[in-house]
Short mmCIF file of C-alpha atoms and ligand atoms in Angstrom, two decimals:
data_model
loop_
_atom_site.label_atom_id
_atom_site.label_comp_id
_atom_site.label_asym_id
_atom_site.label_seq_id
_atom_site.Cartn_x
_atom_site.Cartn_y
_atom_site.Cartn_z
CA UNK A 1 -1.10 -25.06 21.51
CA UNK A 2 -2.41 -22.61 18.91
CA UNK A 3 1.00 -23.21 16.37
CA UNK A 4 4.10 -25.66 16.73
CA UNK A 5 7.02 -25.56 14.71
CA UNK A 6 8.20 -28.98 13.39
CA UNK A 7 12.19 -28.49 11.39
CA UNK A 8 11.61 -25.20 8.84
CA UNK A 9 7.81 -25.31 8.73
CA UNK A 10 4.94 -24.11 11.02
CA UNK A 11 1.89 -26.14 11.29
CA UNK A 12 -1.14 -24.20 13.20
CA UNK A 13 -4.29 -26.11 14.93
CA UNK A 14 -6.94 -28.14 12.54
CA UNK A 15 -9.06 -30.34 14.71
CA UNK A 16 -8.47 -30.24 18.34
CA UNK A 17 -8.42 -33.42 20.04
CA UNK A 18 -12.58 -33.15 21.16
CA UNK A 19 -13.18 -33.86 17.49
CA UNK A 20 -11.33 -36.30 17.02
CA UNK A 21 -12.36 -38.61 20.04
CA UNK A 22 -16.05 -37.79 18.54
CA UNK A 23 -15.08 -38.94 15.40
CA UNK A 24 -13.84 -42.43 16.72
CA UNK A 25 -17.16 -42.43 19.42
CA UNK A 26 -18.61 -42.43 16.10
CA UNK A 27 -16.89 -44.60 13.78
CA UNK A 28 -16.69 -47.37 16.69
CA UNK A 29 -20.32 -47.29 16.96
CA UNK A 30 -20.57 -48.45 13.66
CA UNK A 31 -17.87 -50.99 13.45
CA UNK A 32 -19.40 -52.55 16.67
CA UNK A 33 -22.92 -52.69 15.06
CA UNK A 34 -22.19 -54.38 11.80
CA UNK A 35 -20.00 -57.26 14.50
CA UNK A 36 -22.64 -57.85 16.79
CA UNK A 37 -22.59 -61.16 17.46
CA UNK A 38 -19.84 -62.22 15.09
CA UNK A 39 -18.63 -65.67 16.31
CA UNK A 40 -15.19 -65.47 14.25
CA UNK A 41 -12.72 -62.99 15.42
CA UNK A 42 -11.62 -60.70 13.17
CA UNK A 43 -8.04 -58.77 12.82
CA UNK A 44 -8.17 -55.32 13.61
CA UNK A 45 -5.01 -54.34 11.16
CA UNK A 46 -2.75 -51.39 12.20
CA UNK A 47 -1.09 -49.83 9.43
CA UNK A 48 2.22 -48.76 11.25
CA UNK A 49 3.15 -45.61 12.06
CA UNK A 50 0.85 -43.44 11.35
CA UNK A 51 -2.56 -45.34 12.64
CA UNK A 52 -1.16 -46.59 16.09
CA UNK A 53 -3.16 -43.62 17.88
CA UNK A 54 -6.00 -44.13 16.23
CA UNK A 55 -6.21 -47.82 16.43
CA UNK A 56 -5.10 -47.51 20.13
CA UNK A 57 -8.19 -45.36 20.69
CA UNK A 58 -10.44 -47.41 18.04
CA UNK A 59 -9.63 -51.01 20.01
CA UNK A 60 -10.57 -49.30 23.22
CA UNK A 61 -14.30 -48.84 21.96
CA UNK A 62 -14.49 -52.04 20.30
CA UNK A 63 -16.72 -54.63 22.01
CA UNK A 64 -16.60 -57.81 20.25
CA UNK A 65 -13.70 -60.06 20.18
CA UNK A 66 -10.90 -59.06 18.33
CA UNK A 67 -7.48 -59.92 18.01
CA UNK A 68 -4.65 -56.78 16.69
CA UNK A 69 -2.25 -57.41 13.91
CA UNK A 70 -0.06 -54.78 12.44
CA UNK A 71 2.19 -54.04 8.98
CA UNK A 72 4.62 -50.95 8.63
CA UNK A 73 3.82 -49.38 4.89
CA UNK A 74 5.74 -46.03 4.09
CA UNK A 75 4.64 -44.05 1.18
CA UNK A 76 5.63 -40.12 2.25
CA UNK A 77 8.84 -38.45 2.14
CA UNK A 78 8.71 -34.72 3.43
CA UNK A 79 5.08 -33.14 3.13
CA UNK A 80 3.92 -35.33 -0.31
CA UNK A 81 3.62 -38.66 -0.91
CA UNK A 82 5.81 -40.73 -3.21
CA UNK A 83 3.54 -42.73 -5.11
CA UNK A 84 5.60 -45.30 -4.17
CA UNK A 85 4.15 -47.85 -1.50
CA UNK A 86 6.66 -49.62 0.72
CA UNK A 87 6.46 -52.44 3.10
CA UNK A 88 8.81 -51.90 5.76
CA UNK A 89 7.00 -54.74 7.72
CA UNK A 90 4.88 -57.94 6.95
CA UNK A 91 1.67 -58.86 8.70
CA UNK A 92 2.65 -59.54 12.55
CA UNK A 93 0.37 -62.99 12.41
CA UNK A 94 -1.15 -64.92 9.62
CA UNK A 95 -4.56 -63.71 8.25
CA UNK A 96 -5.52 -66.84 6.07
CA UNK A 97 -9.38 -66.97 6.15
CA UNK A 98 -9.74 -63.84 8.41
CA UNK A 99 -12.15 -61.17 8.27
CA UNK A 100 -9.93 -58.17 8.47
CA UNK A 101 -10.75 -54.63 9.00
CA UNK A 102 -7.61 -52.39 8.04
CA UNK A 103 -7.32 -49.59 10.44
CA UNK A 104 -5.82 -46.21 8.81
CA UNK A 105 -4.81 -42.85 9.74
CA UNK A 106 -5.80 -41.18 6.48
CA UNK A 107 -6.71 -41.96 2.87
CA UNK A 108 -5.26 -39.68 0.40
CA UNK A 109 -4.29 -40.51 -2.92
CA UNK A 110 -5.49 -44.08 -2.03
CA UNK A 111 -2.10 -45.75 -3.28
CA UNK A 112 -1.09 -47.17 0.30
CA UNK A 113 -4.68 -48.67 0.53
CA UNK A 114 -4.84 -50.36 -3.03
CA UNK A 115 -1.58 -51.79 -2.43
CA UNK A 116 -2.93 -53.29 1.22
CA UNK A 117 -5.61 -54.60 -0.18
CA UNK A 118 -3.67 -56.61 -2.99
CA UNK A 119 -1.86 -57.62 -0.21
CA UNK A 120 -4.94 -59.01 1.78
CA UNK A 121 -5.65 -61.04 -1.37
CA UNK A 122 -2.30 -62.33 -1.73
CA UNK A 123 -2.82 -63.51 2.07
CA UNK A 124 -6.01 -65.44 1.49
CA UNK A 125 -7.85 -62.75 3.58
CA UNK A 126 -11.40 -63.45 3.73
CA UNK A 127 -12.89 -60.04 3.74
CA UNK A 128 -11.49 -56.75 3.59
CA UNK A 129 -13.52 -53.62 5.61
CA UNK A 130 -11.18 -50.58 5.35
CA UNK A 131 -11.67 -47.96 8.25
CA UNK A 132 -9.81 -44.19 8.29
CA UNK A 133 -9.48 -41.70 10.53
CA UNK A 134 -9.20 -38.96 7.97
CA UNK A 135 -10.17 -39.06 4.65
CA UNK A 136 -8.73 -36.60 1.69
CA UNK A 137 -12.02 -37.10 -0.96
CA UNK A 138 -9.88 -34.26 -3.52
CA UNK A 139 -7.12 -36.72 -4.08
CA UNK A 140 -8.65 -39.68 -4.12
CA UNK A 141 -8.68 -41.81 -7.28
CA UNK A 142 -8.96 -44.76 -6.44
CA UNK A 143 -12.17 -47.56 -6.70
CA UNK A 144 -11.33 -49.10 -3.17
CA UNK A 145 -14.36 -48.78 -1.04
CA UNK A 146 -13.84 -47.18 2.35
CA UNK A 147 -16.47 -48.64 4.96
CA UNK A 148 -15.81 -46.41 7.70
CA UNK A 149 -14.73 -42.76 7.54
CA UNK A 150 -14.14 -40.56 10.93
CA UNK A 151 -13.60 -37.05 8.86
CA UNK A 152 -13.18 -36.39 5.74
CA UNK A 153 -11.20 -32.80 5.24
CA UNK A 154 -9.86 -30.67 2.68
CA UNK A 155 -6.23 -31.44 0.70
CA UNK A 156 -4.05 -29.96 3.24
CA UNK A 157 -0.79 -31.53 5.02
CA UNK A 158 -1.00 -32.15 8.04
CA UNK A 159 0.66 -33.65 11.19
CA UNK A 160 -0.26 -34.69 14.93
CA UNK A 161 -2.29 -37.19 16.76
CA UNK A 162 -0.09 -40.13 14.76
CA UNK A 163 0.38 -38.19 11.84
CA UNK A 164 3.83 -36.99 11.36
CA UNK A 165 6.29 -34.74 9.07
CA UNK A 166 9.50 -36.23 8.40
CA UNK A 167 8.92 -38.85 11.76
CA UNK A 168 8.22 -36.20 14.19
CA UNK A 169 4.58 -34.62 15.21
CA UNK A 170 2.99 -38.03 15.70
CA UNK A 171 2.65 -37.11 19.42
CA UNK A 172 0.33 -34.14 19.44
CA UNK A 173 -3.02 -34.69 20.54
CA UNK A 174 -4.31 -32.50 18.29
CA UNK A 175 -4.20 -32.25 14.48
CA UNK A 176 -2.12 -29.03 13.18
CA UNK A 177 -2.52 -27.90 9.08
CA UNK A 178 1.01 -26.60 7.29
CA UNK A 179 0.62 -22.67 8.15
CA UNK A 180 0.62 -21.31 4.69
CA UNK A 181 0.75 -17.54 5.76
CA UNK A 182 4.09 -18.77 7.28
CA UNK A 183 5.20 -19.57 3.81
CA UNK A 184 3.91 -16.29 1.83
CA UNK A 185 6.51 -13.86 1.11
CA UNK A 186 5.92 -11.07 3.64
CA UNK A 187 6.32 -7.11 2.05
CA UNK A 188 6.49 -4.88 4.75
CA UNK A 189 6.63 -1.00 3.89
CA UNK A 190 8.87 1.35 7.05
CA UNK A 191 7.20 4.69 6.40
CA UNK A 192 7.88 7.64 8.04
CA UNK A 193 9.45 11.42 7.55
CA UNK A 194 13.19 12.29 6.47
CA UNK A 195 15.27 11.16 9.62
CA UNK A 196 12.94 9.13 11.70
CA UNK A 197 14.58 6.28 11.75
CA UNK A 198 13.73 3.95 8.92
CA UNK A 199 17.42 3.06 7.90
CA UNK A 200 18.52 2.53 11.51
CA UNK A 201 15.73 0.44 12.52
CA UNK A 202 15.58 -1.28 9.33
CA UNK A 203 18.89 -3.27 10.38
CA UNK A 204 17.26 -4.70 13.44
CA UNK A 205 14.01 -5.95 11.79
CA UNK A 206 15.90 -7.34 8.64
CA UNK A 207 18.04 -9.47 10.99
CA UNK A 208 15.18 -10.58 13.05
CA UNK A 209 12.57 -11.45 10.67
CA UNK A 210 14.92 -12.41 7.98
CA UNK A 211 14.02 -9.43 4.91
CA UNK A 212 15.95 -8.04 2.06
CA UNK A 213 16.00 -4.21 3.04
CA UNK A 214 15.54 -1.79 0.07
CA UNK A 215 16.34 1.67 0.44
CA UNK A 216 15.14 3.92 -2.62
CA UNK A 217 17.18 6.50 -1.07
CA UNK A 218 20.38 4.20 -0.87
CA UNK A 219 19.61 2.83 -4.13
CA UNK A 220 19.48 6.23 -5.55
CA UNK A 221 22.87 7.78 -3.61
CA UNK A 222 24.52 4.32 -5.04
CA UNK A 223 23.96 5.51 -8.72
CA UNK A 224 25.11 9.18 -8.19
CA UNK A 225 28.27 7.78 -6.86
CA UNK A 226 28.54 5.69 -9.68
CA UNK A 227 28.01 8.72 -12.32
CA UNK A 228 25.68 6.23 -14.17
CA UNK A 229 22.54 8.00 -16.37
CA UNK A 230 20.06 7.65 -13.48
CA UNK A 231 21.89 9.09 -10.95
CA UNK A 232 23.17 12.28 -12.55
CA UNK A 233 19.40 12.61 -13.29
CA UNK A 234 18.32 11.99 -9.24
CA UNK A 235 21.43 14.14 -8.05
CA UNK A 236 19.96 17.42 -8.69
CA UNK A 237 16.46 16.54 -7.32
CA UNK A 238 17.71 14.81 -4.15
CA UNK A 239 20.34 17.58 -3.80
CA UNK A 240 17.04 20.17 -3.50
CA UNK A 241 14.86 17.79 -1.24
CA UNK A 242 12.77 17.18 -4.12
CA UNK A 243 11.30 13.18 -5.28
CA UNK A 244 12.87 11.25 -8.16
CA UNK A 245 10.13 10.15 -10.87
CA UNK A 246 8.03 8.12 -9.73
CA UNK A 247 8.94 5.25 -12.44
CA UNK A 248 12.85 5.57 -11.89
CA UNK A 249 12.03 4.25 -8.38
CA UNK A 250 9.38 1.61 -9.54
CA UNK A 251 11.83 0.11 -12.11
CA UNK A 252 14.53 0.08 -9.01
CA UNK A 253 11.75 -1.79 -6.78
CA UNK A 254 10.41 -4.11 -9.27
CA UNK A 255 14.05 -5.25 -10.11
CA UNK A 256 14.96 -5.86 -6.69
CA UNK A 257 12.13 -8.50 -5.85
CA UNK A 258 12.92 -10.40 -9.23
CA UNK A 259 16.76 -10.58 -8.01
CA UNK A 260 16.84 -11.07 -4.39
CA UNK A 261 15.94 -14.87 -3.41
CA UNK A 262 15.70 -16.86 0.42
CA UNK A 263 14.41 -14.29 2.28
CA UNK A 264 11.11 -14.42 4.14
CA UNK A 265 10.23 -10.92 2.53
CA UNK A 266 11.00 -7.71 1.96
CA UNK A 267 11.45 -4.30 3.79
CA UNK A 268 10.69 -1.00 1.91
CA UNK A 269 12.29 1.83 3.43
CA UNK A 270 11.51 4.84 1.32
CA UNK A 271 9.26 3.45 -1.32
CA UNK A 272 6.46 4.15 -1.96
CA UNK A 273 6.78 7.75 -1.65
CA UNK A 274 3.51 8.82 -3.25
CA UNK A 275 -0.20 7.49 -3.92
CA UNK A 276 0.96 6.63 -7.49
CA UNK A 277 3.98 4.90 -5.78
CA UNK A 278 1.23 2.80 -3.29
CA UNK A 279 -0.97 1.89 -6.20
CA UNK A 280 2.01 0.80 -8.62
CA UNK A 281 3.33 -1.39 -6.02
CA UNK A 282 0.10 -3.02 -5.34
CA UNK A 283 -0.43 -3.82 -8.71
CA UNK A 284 3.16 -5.21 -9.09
CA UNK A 285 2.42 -7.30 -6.01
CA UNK A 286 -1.08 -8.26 -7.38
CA UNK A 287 0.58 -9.76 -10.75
CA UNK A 288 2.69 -12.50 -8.32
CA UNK A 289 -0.46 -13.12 -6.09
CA UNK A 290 0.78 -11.13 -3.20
CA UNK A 291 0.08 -8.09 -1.56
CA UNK A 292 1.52 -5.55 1.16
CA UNK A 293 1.99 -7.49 4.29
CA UNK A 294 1.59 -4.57 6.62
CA UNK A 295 2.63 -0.75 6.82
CA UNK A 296 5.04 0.26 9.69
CA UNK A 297 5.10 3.78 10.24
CA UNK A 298 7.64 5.51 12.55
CA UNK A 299 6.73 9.04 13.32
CA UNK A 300 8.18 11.67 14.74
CA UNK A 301 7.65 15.79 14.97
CA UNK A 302 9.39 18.49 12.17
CA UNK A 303 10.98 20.20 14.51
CA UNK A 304 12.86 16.43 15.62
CA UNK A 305 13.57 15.71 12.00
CA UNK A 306 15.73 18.64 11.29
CA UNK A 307 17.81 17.84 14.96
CA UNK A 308 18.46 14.05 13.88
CA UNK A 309 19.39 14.46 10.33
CA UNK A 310 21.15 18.09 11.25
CA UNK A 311 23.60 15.88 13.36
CA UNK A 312 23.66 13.17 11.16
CA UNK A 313 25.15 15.77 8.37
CA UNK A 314 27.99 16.05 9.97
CA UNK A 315 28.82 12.05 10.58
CA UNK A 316 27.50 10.50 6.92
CA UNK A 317 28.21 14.20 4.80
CA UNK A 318 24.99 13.14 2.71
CA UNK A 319 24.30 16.64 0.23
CA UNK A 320 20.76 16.29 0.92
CA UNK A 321 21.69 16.68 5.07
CA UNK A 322 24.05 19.85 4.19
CA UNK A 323 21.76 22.42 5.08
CA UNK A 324 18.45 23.52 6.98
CA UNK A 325 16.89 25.02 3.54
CA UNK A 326 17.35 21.00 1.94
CA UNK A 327 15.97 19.52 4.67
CA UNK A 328 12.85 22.02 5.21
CA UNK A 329 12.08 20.84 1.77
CA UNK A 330 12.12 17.19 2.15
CA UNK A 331 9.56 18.13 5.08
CA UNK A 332 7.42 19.75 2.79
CA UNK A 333 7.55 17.33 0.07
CA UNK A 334 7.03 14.52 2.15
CA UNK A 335 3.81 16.71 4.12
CA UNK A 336 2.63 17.42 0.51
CA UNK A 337 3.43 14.23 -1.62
CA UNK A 338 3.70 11.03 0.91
CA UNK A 339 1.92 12.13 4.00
CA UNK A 340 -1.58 11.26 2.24
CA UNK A 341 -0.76 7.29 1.48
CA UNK A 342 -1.66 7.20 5.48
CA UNK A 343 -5.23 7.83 4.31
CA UNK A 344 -4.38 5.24 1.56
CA UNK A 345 -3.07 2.27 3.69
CA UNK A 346 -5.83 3.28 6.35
CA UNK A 347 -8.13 2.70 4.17
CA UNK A 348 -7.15 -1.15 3.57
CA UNK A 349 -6.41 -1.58 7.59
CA UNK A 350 -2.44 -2.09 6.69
CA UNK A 351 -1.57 1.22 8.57
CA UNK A 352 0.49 0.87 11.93
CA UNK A 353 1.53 3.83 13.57
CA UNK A 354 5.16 3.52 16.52
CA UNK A 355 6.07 6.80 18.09
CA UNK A 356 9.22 7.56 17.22
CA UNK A 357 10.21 9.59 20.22
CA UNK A 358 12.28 7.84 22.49
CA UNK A 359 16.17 5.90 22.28
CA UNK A 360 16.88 3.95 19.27
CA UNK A 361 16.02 0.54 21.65
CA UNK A 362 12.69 2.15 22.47
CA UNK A 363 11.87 2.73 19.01
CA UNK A 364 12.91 -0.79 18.05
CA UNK A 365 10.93 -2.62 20.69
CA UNK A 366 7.78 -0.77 20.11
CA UNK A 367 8.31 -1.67 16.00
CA UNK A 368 9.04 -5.72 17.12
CA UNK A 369 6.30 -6.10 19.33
CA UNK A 370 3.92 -4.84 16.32
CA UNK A 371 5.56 -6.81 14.08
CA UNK A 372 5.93 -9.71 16.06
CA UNK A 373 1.95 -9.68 15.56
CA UNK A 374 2.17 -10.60 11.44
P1 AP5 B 1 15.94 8.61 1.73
O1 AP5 B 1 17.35 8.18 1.71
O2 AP5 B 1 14.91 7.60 1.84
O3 AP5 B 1 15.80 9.71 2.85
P2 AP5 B 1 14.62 10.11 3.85
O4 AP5 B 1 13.31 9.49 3.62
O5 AP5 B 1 14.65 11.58 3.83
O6 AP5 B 1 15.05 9.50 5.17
P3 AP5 B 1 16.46 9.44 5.81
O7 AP5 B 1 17.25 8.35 5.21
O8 AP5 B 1 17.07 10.81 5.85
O9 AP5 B 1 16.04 9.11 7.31
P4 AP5 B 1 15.69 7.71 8.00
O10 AP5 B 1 14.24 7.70 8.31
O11 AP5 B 1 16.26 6.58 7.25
O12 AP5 B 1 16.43 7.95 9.35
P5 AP5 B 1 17.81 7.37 9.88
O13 AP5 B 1 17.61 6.01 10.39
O14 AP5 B 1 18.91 7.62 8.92
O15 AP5 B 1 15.67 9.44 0.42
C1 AP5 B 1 16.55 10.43 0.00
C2 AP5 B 1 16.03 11.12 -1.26
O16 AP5 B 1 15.99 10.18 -2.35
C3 AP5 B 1 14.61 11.65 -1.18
O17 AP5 B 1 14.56 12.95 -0.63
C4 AP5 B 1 14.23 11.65 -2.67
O18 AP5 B 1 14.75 12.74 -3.36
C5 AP5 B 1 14.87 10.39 -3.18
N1 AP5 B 1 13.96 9.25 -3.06
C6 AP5 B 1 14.12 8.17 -2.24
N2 AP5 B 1 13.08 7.34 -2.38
C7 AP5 B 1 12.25 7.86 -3.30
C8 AP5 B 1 11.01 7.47 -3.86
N3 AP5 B 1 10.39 6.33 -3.46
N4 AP5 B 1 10.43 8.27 -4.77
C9 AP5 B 1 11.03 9.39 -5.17
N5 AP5 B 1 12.19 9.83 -4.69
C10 AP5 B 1 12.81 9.07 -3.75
O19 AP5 B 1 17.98 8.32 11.15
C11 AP5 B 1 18.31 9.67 10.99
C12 AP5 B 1 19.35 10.08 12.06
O20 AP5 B 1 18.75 10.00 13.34
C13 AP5 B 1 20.57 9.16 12.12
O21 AP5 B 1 21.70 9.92 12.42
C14 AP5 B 1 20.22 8.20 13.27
O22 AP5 B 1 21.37 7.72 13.91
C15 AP5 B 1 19.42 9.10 14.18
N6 AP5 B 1 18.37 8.38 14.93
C16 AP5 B 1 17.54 7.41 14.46
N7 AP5 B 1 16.69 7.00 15.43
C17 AP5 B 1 16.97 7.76 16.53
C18 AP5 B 1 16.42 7.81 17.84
N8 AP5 B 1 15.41 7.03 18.22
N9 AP5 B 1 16.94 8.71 18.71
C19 AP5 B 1 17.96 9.51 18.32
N10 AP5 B 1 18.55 9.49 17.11
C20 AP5 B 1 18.03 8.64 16.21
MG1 MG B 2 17.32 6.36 5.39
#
């Protein structure tokens, strides 16, 4: 499995299952030298839940006399850990005067370990070798030697192969990493000429992939029918299938995406409109860290535009629909002033063309299955 999806997060794969089994081929070889020969038989100590696959796997390879005891510590709640080490479970047997090798899953901050090993004093343990799976060298802090390390990887969550988020994932044989591109707000731009469809297949992608829609154009009719500053300003131009100042619609934008929270991401329908649009959003995107997700254009011919919005004119009355002259001059405007951001998005590999010839389903299916892709 490439990705799984464990409660509200998506993990993808880390280190398949080949690796792993290496790892322990490798780790047992060494655990097996340094016991050669050992006439005492030392506890191989499985630190419940998390380490039952490795140990499993590790006891397997072992060839010297052992005997298994285990302990249940929990120290993580969600995807961090607590600080806080609990024993859920004593030691299954006694370990007076043993030699006791501590089997682990994965050091992290070391805090699980530190307290196991006070523990193994407290027990009269006679000597402590501490063996993990996975080791997390960025957050750990602690003095605690660890003997024998399978792999040591970066400070990432992860889940699988014993490993688990919130008690589930343990039983993938594989180890999956928290997706973080699943996390990152997505910012997808529907571009396209007047009356090819961005508003009507903007409701089927903001249901499915869970985006704020923002219409410039909507925004924009919202103030004129409010008689507010900004709109009597916008009527006129709209009203002559000319664009609004470029700022007006920035300032519109910008305060959308500081007000609208728990959605995945956004859908532009309308914005940007021109290069200095393109390059004013990717700076306000740069300032948070983020960037245009993808651009999804739907296109269809002049001749097509002037049939849709001529009969929509008649159902929604907009004043920029009224008449052929208007809409001739949104095609021109949007041929002169918004047709070159294709170049522009090109340019950065965001640009994804759908034909939008074809019934409203069509149109949508074609736009998902892109989509689908990010
Ligand atoms: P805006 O409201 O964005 O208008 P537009 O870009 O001209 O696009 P429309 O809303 O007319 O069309 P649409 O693509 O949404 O198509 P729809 O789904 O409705 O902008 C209006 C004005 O505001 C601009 O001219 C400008 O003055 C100003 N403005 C806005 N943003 C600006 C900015 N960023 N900068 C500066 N100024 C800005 O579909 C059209 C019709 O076709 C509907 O009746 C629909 O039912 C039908 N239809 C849709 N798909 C199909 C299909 N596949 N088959 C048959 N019919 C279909
Ligand atoms: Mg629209």
């Amino acid at each position: 499995m490439e990705k799984v999806r464990l409660f509200d997060k998506t993990f993808k794969q880390f280190i398949p299952n080949a690796r792993i089994e290496q790892a322990i081929d490798e780790v047992a070889a060494r655990i097996n030298r340094d016991n050669e020969g050992c006439t005492d038989i030392p506890v191989i100590l499985c630190v419940l839940n998390g380490s039952m696959m490795f140990t499993s796997a590790l006891m397997k390879r072992l060839k010297f006399t052992c005997e298994l005891v285990s302990i249940k510590l929990a120290s993580y709640a969600g995807t961090s850990s607590t600080g806080e080490v609990k024993e859920m479970m004593g030691f299954t047997s006694d370990i007076t005067g043993r030699r006791v090798i501590v089997v682990e899953d994965i050091v992290d901050t070391g805090n699980t370990i530190v307290s196991l090993v006070q523990k193994l004093k407290d027990h009269h343990a006679r000597e402590v070798k501490i063996c993990t799976l996975l080791f997390k060298p960025e957050s750990y802090d602690k003095d605690v030697k660890l003997d024998y390390v399978g792999l040591s990887i970066p400070n990432a969550f992860i889940v699988g192969y014993g490993l688990d988020y919130n008690e589930v994932g343990r039983n993938f044989e594989d180890i999956y990493v928290l997706d973080t591109e699943d996390t990152k707000m997505k910012y997808y731009v529907l571009f396209g000429p007047p009356g090819a469809g961005k508003g009507t297949q903007a409701t089927a992608m903001v249901e499915r992939y869970n985006l704020h829609h923002i219409s410039t154009g909507n925004l924009l009719r919202k103030e004129i029918a409010a008689g507010t500053e900004l709109g009597l300003k916008a009527k006129a131009l709209i009203e002559d299938g000319r664009l609004v100042p470029d700022e007006v619609v920035e300032g519109m934008i910008e305060s959308e995406f500081k007000t609208v929270k728990g959605v995945k991401g956004f859908l532009l329908d309308g914005f940007p409109r021109t290069i200095a649009q393109a390059e004013a959003l990717d700076a306000m995107l740069a300032r948070s860290g983020e960037e245009v997700t993808s651009v999804v254009s739907i296109m269809i011919p002049d001749q097509m535009i002037i049939d849709r919005i001529s009969h929509r004119a008649a159902i929604e009355g907009r004043a920029d629909d009224a008449n052929v002259e208007i809409i001739k001059n949104r095609i021109e405007t949007y041929h002169a002033q918004t047709e070159p951001e294709i170049a522009y998005y090109q340019k950065s590999g965001k640009y994804n063309e759908v034909d939008g010839v074809g019934t409203i389903e069509q149109v949508r299916d074609r736009i998902f299955a892109l989509v689908d892709q990010f």
